[in-house]
Tab-separated table of C-alpha atoms in Angstrom:
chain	number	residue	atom	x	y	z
P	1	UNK	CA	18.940	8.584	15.349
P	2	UNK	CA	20.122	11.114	17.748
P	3	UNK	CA	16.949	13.709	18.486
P	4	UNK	CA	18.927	16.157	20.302
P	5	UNK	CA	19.346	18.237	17.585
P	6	UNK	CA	15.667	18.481	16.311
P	7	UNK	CA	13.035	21.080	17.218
P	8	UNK	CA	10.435	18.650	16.799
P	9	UNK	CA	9.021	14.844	16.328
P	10	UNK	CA	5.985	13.545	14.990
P	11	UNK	CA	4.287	10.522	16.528
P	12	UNK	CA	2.065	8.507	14.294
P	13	UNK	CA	-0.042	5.424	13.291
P	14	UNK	CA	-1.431	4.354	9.774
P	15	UNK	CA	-5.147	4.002	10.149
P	16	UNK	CA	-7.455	2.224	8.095
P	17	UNK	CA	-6.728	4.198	4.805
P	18	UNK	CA	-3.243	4.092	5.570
P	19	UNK	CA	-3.083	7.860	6.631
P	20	UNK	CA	-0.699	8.861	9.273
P	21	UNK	CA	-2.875	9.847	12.164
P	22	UNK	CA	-0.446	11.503	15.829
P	23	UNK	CA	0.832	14.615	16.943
P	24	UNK	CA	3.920	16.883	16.637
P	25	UNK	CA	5.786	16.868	20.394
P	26	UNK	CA	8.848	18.699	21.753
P	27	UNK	CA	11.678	16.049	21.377
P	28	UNK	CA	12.567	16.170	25.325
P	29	UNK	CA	8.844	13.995	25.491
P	30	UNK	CA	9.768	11.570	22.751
P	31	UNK	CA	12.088	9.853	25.890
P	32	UNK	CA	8.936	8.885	27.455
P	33	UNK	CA	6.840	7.024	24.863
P	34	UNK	CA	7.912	3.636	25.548
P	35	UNK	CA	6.071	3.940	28.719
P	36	UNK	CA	2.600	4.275	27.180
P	37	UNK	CA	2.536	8.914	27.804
P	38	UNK	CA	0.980	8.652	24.502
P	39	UNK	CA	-2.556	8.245	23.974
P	40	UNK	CA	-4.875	9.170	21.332
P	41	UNK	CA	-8.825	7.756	20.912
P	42	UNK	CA	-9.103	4.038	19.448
P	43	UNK	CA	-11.579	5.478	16.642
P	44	UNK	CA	-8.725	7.900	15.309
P	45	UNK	CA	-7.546	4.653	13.973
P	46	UNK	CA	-10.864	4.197	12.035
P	47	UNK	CA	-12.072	7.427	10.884
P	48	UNK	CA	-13.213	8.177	6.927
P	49	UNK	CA	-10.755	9.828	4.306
P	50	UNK	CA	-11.444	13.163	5.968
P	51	UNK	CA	-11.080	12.309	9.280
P	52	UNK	CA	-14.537	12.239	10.387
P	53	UNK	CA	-15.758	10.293	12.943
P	54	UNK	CA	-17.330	6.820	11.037
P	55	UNK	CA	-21.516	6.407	11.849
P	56	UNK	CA	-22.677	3.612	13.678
P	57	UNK	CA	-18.927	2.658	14.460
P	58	UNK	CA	-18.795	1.048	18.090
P	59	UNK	CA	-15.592	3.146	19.533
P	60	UNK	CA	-17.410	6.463	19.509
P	61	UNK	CA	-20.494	7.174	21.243
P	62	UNK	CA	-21.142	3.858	22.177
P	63	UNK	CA	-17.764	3.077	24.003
P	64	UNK	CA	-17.423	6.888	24.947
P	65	UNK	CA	-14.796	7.615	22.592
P	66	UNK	CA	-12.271	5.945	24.907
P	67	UNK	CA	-8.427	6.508	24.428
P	68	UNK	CA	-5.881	4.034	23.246
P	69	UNK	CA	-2.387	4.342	23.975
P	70	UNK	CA	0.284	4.442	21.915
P	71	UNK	CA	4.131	2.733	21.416
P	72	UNK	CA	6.593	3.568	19.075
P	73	UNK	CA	7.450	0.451	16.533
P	74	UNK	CA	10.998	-0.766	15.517
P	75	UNK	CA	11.342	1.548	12.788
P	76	UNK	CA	11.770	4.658	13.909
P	77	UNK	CA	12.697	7.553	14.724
P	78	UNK	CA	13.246	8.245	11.054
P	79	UNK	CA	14.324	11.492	9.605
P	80	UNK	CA	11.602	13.369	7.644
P	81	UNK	CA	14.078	15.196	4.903
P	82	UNK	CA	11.422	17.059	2.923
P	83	UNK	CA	10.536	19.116	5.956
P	84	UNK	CA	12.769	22.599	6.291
P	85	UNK	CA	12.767	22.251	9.836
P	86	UNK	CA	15.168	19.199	10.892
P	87	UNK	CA	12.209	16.760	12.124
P	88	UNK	CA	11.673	13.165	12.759
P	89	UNK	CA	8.906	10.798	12.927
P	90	UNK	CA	8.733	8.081	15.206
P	91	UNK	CA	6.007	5.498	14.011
P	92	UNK	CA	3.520	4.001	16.504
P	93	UNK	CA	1.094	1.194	17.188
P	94	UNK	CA	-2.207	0.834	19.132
P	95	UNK	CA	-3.141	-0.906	22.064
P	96	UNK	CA	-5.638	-1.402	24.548
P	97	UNK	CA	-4.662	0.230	28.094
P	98	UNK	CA	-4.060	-3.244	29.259
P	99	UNK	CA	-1.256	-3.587	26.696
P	100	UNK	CA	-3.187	-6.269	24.279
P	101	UNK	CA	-3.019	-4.775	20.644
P	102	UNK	CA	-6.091	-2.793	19.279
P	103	UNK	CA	-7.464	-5.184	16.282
P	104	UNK	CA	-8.401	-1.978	14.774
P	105	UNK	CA	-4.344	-1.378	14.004
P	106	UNK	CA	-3.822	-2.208	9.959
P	107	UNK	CA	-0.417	-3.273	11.324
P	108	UNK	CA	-1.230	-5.330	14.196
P	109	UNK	CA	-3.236	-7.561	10.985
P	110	UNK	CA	-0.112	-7.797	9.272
P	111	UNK	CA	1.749	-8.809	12.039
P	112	UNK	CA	-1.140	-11.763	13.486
P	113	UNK	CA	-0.651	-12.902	9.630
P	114	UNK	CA	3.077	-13.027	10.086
P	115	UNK	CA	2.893	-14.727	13.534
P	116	UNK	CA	1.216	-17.383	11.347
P	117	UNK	CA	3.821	-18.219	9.312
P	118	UNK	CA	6.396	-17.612	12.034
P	119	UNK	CA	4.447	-20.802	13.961
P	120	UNK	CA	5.607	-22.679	10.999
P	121	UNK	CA	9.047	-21.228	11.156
P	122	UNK	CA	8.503	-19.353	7.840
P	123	UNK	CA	9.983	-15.886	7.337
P	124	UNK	CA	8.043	-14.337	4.585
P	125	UNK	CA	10.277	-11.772	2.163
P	126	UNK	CA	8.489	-9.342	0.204
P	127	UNK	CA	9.411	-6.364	-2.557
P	128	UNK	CA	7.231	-3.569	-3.535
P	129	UNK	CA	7.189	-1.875	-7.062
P	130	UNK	CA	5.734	1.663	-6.551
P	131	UNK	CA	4.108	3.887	-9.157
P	132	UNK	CA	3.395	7.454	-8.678
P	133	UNK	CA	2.878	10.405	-11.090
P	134	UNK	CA	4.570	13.474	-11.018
P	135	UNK	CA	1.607	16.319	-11.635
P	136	UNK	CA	0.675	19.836	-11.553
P	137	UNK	CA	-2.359	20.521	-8.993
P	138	UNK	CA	-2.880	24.008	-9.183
P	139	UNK	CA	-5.428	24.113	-11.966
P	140	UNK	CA	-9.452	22.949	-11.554
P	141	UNK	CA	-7.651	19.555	-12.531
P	142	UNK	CA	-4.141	17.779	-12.436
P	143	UNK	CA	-2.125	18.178	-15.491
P	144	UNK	CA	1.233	17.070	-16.121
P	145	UNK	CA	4.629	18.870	-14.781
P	146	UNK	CA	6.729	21.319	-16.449
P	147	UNK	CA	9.920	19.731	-17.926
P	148	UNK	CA	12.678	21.130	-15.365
P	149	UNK	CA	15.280	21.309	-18.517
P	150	UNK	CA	12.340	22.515	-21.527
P	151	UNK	CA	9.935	24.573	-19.543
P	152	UNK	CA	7.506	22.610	-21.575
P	153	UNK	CA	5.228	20.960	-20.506
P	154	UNK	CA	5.105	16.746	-21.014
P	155	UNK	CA	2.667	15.968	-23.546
P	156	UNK	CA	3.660	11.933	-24.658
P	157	UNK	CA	4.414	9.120	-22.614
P	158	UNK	CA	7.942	8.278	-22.182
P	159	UNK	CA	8.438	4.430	-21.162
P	160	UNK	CA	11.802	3.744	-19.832
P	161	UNK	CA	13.236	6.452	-21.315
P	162	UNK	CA	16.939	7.937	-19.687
P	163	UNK	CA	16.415	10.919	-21.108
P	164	UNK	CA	12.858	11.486	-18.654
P	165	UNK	CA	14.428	10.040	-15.687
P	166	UNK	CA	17.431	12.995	-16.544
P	167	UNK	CA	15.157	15.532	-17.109
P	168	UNK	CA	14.207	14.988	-13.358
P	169	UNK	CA	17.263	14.596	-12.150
P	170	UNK	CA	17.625	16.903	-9.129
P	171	UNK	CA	14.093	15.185	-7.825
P	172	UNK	CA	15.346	11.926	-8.088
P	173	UNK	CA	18.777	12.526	-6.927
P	174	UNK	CA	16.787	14.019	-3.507
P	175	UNK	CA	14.533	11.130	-3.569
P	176	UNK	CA	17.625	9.101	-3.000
P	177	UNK	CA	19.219	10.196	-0.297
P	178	UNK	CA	16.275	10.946	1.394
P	179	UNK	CA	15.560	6.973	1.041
P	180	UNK	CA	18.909	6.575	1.997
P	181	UNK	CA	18.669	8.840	5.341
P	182	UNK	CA	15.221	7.018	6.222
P	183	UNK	CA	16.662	3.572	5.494
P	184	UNK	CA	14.130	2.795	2.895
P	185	UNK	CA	16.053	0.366	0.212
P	186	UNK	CA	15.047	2.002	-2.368
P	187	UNK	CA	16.224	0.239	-6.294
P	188	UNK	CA	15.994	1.239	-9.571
P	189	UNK	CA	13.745	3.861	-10.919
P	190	UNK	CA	12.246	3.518	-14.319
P	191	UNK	CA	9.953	5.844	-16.805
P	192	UNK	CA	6.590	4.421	-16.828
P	193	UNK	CA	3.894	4.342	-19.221
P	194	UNK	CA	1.775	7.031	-18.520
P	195	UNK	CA	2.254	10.876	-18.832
P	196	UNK	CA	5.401	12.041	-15.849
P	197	UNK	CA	4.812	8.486	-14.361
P	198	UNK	CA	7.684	6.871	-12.478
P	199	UNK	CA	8.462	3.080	-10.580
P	200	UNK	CA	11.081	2.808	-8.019
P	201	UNK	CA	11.468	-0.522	-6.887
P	202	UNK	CA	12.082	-1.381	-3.249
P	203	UNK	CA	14.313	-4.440	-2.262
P	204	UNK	CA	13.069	-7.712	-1.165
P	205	UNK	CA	13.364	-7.486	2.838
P	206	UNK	CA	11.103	-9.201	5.418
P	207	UNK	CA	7.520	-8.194	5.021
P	208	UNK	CA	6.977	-6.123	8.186
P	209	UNK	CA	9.257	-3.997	7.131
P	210	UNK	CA	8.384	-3.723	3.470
P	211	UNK	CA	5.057	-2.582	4.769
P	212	UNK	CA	6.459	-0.035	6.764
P	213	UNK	CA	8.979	1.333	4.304
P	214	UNK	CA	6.062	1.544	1.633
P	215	UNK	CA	3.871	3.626	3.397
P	216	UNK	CA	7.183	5.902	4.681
P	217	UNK	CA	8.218	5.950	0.612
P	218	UNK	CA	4.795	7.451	-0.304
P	219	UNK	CA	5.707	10.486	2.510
P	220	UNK	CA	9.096	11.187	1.161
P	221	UNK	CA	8.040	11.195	-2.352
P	222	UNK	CA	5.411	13.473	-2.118
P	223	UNK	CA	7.547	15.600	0.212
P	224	UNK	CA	10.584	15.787	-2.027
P	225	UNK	CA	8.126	16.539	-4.699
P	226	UNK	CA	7.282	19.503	-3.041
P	227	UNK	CA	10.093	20.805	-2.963
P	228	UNK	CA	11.134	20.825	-6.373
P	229	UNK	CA	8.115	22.545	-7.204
P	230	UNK	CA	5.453	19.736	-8.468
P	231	UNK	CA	3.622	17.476	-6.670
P	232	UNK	CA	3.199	13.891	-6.474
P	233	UNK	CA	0.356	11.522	-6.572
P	234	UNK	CA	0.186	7.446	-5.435
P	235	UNK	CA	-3.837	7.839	-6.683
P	236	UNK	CA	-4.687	4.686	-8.683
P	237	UNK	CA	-6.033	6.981	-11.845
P	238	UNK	CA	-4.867	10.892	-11.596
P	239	UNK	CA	-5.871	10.548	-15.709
P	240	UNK	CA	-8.483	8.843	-17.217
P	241	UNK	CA	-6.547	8.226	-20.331
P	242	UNK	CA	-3.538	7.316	-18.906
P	243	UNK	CA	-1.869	4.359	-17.224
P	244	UNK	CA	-2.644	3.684	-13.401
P	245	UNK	CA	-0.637	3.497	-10.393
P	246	UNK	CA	0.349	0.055	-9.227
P	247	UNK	CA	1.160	-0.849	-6.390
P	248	UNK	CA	2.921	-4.890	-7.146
P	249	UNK	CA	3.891	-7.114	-4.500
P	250	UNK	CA	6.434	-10.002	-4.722
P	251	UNK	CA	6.942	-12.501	-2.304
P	252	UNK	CA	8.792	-15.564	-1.022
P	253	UNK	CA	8.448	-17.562	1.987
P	254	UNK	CA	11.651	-19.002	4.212
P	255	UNK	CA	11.631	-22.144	6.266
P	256	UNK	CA	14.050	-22.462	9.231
P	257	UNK	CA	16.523	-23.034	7.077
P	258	UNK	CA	16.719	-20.459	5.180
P	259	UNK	CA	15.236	-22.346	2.239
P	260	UNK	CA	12.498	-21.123	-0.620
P	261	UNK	CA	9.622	-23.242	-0.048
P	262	UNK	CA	8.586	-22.086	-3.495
P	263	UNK	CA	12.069	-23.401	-4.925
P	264	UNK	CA	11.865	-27.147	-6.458
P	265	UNK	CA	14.737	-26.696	-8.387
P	266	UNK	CA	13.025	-26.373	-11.239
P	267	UNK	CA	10.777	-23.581	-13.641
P	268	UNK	CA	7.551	-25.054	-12.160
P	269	UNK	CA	8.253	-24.462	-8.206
P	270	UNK	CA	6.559	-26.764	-5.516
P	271	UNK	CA	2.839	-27.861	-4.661
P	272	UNK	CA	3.561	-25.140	-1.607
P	273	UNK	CA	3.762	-23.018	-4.491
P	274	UNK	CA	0.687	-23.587	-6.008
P	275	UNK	CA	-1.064	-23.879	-3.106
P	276	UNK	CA	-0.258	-20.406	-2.150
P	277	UNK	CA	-1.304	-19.100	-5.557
P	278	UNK	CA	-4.456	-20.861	-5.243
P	279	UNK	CA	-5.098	-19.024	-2.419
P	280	UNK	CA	-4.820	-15.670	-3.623
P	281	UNK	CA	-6.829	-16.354	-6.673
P	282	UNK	CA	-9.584	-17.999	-4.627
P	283	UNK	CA	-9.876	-14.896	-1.951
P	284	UNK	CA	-9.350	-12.152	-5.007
P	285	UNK	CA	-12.380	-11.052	-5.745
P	286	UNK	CA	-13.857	-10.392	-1.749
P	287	UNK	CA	-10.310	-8.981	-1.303
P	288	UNK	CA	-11.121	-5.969	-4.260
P	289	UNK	CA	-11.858	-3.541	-1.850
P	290	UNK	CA	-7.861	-4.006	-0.387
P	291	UNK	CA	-6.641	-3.662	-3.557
P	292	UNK	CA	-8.935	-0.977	-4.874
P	293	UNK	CA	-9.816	1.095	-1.808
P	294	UNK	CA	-11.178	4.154	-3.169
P	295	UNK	CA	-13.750	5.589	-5.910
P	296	UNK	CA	-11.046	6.636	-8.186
P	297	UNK	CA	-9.471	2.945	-7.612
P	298	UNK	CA	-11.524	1.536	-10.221
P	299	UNK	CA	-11.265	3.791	-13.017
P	300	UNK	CA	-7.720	1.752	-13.125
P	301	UNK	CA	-9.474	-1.878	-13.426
P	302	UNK	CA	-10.433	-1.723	-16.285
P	303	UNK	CA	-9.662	-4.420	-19.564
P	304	UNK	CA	-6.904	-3.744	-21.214
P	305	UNK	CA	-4.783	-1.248	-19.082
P	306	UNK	CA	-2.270	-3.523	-17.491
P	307	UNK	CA	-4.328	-3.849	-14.627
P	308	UNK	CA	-5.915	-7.195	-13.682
P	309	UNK	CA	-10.267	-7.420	-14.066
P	310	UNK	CA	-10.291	-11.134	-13.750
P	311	UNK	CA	-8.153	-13.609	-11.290
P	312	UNK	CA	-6.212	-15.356	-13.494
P	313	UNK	CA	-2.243	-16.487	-12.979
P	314	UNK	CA	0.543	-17.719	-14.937
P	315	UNK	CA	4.087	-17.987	-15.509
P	316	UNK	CA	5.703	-14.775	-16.745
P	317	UNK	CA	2.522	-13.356	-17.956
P	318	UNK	CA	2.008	-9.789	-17.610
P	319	UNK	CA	-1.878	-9.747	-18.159
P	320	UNK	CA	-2.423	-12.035	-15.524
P	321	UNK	CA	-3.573	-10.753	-11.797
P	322	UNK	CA	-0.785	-13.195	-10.623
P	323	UNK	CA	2.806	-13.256	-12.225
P	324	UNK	CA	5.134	-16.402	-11.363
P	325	UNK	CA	8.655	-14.797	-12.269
P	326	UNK	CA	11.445	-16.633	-14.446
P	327	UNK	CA	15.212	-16.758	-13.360
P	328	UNK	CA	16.728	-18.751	-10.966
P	329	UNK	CA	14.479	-21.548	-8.788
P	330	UNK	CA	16.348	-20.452	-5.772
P	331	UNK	CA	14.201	-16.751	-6.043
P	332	UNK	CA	10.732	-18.684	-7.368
P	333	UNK	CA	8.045	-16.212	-5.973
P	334	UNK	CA	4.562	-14.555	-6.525
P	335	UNK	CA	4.185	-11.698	-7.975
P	336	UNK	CA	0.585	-10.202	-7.539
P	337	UNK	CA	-0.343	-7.262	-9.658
P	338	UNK	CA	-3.647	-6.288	-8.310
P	339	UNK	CA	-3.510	-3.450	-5.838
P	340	UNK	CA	-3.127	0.187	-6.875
P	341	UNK	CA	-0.913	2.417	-5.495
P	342	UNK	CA	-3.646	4.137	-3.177
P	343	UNK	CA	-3.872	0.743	-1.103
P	344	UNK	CA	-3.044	0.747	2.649
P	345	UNK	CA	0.207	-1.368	2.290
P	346	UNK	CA	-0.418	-3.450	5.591
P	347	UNK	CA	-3.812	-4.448	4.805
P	348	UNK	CA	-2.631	-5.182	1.624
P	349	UNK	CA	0.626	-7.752	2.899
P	350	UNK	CA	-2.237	-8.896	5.572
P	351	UNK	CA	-4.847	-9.844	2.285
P	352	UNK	CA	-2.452	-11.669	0.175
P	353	UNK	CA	-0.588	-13.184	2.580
P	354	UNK	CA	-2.518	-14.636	4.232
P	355	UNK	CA	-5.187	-15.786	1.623
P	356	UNK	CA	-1.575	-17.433	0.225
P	357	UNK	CA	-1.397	-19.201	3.728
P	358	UNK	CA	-5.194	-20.543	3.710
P	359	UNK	CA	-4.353	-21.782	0.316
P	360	UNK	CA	-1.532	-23.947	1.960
P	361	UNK	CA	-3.375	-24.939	5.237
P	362	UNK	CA	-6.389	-25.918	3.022
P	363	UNK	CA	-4.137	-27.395	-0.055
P	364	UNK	CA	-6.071	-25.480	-2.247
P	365	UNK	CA	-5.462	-26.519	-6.199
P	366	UNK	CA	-4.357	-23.881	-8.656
P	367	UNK	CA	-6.576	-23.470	-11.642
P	368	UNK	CA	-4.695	-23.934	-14.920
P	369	UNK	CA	-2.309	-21.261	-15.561
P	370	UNK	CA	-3.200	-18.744	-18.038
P	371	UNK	CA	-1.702	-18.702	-21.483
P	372	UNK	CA	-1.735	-15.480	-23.586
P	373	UNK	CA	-3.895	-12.660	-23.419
P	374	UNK	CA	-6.069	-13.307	-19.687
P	375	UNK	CA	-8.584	-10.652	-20.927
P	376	UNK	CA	-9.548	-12.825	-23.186
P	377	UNK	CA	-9.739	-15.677	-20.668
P	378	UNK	CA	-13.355	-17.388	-20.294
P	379	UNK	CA	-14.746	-18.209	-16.946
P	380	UNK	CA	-12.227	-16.274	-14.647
P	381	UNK	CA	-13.802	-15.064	-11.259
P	382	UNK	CA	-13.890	-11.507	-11.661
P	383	UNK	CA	-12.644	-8.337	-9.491
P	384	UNK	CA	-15.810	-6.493	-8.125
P	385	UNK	CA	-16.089	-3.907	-10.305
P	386	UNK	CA	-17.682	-1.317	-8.608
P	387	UNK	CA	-16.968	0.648	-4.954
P	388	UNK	CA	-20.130	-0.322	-3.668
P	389	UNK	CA	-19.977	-3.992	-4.893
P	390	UNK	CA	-16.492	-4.195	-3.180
P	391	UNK	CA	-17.552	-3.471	-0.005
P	392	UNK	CA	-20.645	-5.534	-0.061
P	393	UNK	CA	-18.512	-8.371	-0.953
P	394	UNK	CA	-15.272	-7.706	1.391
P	395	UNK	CA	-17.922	-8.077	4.383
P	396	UNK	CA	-19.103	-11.356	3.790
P	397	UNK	CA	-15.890	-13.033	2.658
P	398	UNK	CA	-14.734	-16.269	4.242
P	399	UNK	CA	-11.719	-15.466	3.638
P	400	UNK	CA	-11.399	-12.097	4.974
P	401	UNK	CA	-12.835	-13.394	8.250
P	402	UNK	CA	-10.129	-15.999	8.684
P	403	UNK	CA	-7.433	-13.612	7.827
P	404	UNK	CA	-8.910	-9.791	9.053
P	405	UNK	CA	-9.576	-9.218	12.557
P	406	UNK	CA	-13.934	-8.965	12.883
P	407	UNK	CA	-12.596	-5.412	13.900
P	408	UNK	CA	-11.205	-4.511	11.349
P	409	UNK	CA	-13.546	-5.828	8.510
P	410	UNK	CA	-16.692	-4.059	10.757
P	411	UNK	CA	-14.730	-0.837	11.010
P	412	UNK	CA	-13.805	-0.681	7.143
P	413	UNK	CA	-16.912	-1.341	5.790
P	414	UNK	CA	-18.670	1.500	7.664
P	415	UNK	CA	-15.787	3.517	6.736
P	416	UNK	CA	-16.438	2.770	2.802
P	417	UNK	CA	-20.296	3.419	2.903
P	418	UNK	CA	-20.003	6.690	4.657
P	419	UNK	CA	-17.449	7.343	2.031
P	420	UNK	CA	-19.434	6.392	-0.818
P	421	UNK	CA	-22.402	8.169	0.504
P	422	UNK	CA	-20.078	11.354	0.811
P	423	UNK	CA	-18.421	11.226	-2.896
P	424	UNK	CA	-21.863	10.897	-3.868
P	425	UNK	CA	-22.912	14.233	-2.612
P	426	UNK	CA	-19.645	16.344	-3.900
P	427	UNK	CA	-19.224	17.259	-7.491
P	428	UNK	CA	-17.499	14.436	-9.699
P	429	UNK	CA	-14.764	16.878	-10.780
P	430	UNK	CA	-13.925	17.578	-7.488
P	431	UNK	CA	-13.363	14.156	-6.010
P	432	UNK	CA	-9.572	13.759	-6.765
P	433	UNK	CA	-8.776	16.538	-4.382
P	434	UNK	CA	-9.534	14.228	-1.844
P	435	UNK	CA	-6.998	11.208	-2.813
P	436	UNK	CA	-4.468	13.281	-4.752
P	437	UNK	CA	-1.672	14.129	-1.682
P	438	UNK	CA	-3.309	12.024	1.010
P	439	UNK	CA	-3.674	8.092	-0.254
């Protein structure tokens, strides 16, 4: 991209809650970043929600707040096409002023998983299926949006209905070419179940890059939003009645060859297969707080809301917290269904990837598969079903500690209890200002 003609860029790194954390700089400086002229603190990369330093954490007072420095990553400079101003953003990385990577980085985890399966001459491919709800913030609470075409506004859920997706049609035609400027692969877009709720499906691509392009999607949505005069939210639950946002993750894994390890030819797929999914049921329920981050996250897992409470799997099965596909053997993959949209997507690749990987180092064994209804399922290990309980949990899972950096599982559980402890002091109809635009 060619940031001659640009006023501006904006250098930035996802911390912890997957929040875009840098500065805005003249572009003439942007021609000097790959020699380290960046530098922001190391905590930046692990404060709260509201970007307050985190109590107790090691890389403030006790460390002297010390500065990081920054790089730029292979994906940008990307355009930002929501902004009036021509812009880009050029995303970053931490490190260490030696030049080793700061394990505090959510995408420096994603990438020591990947290494992983790169030592085994895997390639993993993953797709994303992201949920958001158009809304209407500017009352005490969020409401639905105006139909652009009515005036009125929606007031019944509209599952893939045309006529919804038309209604919308000057968002979703900006949507699209603003995911075709920032080379996000963006699919088909469908009316989902709950009140001006929308999935747009992003292609299967190597994970790295899926992670990236799901946290840049959530920007451009909520941008483009903007500027058709709503808003957008990726919050788990913006209604209590009304269906969640999901975040669902497929994924494959490619040997040297090019070939599914998943694929035996046949509906069933290999024992790497089931080790894999034996893996992610096994770490599920330590892994909660990755897949529900927030306060609000569990409002969505809840029975009976097509979002998992137990850690069941099965072929084509909906209910289930883990989804084996039909079609052809040659695409066999895993879909898990747990996380809700509001999830940092790099700790989320790093959690189920590589919990899938310990279940094939350790040959883990797949329970049965479920058959019907999984709510009704007896004896499944269950999500933690409360904020605090996922926390406590998350910090003493084995694991997390074989696939998290200590770092990073120290760092986020701080984070969570100062968070909790703050939620607890603001008024409960207040609280969704604080996810609504920023998760």
């Amino acid at each position: 991209m060619d940031l001659s003609s640009l006023s501006s860029v904006r250098i930035a790194a996802a911390d912890m809650n997957g929040i875009l954390r840098g500065k805005r700089m003249p572009t003439g400086l942007a021609d000097k970043l790959e020699t380290g002229s960046a530098r922001m603190p190391l905590s930046t990369m692990n404060v709260d929600l509201f970007g307050r330093d985190v109590e107790g954490s090691p890389l403030v007072f006790e460390t002297g707040d010390a500065d990081g420095v920054l790089y730029p990553t292979n994906r940008g400079p990307v355009p930002m096409p929501w902004l009036d101003t021509p812009s880009a953003l050029i995303p970053m990385m931490m490190y260490y002023e030696d030049g080793s990577p700061f394990p505090g980085d959510p995408r420096h985890a994603l990438i020591t998983v990947l290494d992983k399966y790169a030592e085994r001459g895997w390639q993993v491919m993953t797709a994303t299926e992201m949920e958001f709800c158009l809304l209407d913030d500017q009352g005490p609470m969020p409401q639905p949006p105006l139909n652009p075409i009515t005036g009125q506004r929606l007031d019944q859920q509209a599952v893939l209905s045309v006529g919804e997706l038309d209604a919308f049609d000057a968002f979703f035609t900006a949507l699209y070419a603003g995911a075709k400027a920032m080379d996000i692969p963006a699919q088909s877009a469908i009316s989902e179940a709950g009140l001006g709720q929308f999935e747009i499906n992003l292609n299967h691509q190597p994970a790295l890059r899926a992670a990236d392009d799901a946290l840049l999607f959530k920007h451009l949505v909520r941008g483009v939003a903007r500027q058709h005069g709503f808003s957008a939210s990726f919050m788990a639950k913006p209604y209590a009645a009304e269906a969640g946002n999901g975040m669902h993750v497929h994924f494959s894994v490619l040997d040297k060859n090019g070939r599914n390890i998943f694929d035996d030819g046949g509906e069933l797929g290999t024992a790497a297969l089931m080790h894999a999914v034996a893996g992610c049921v096994n770490a599920m329920p330590g892994s909660t707080l990755i897949f529900a981050p927030h306060g609000n996250s569990f409002e969505r897992l809840v029975p009976d809301a097509h979002a998992p409470t137990g850690a069941a799997w099965g072929y084509e099965n909906r209910t289930a917290a883990i989804r084996i596909p039909g079609g052809s053997p040659t695409a066999r993959r895993i879909e898990h269904r747990v996380a809700g949209g509001d999830t940092n997507p790099y700790l989320l690749l790093a959690c189920i990837l590589g919990a899938a990987l310990v279940g094939i180092d350790d040959a883990l064994q797949a329970p049965a598969p479920t058959q019907g209804n999984s709510y009704e399922t007896k004896g499944l290990a269950q999500l933690a079903k409360t904020w605090p309980d996922a926390v406590a949990l998350f910090a003493a899972d084995p694991t997390v500690a074989r696939v998290l950096p200590e770092m990073a599982i120290q760092n986020l559980t701080l984070m969570k209890q100062q968070e909790i402890k703050t939620f607890a002091a603001l008024p409960p109809d207040s609280h969704w200002r604080a996810w609504y635009e920023v998760v």
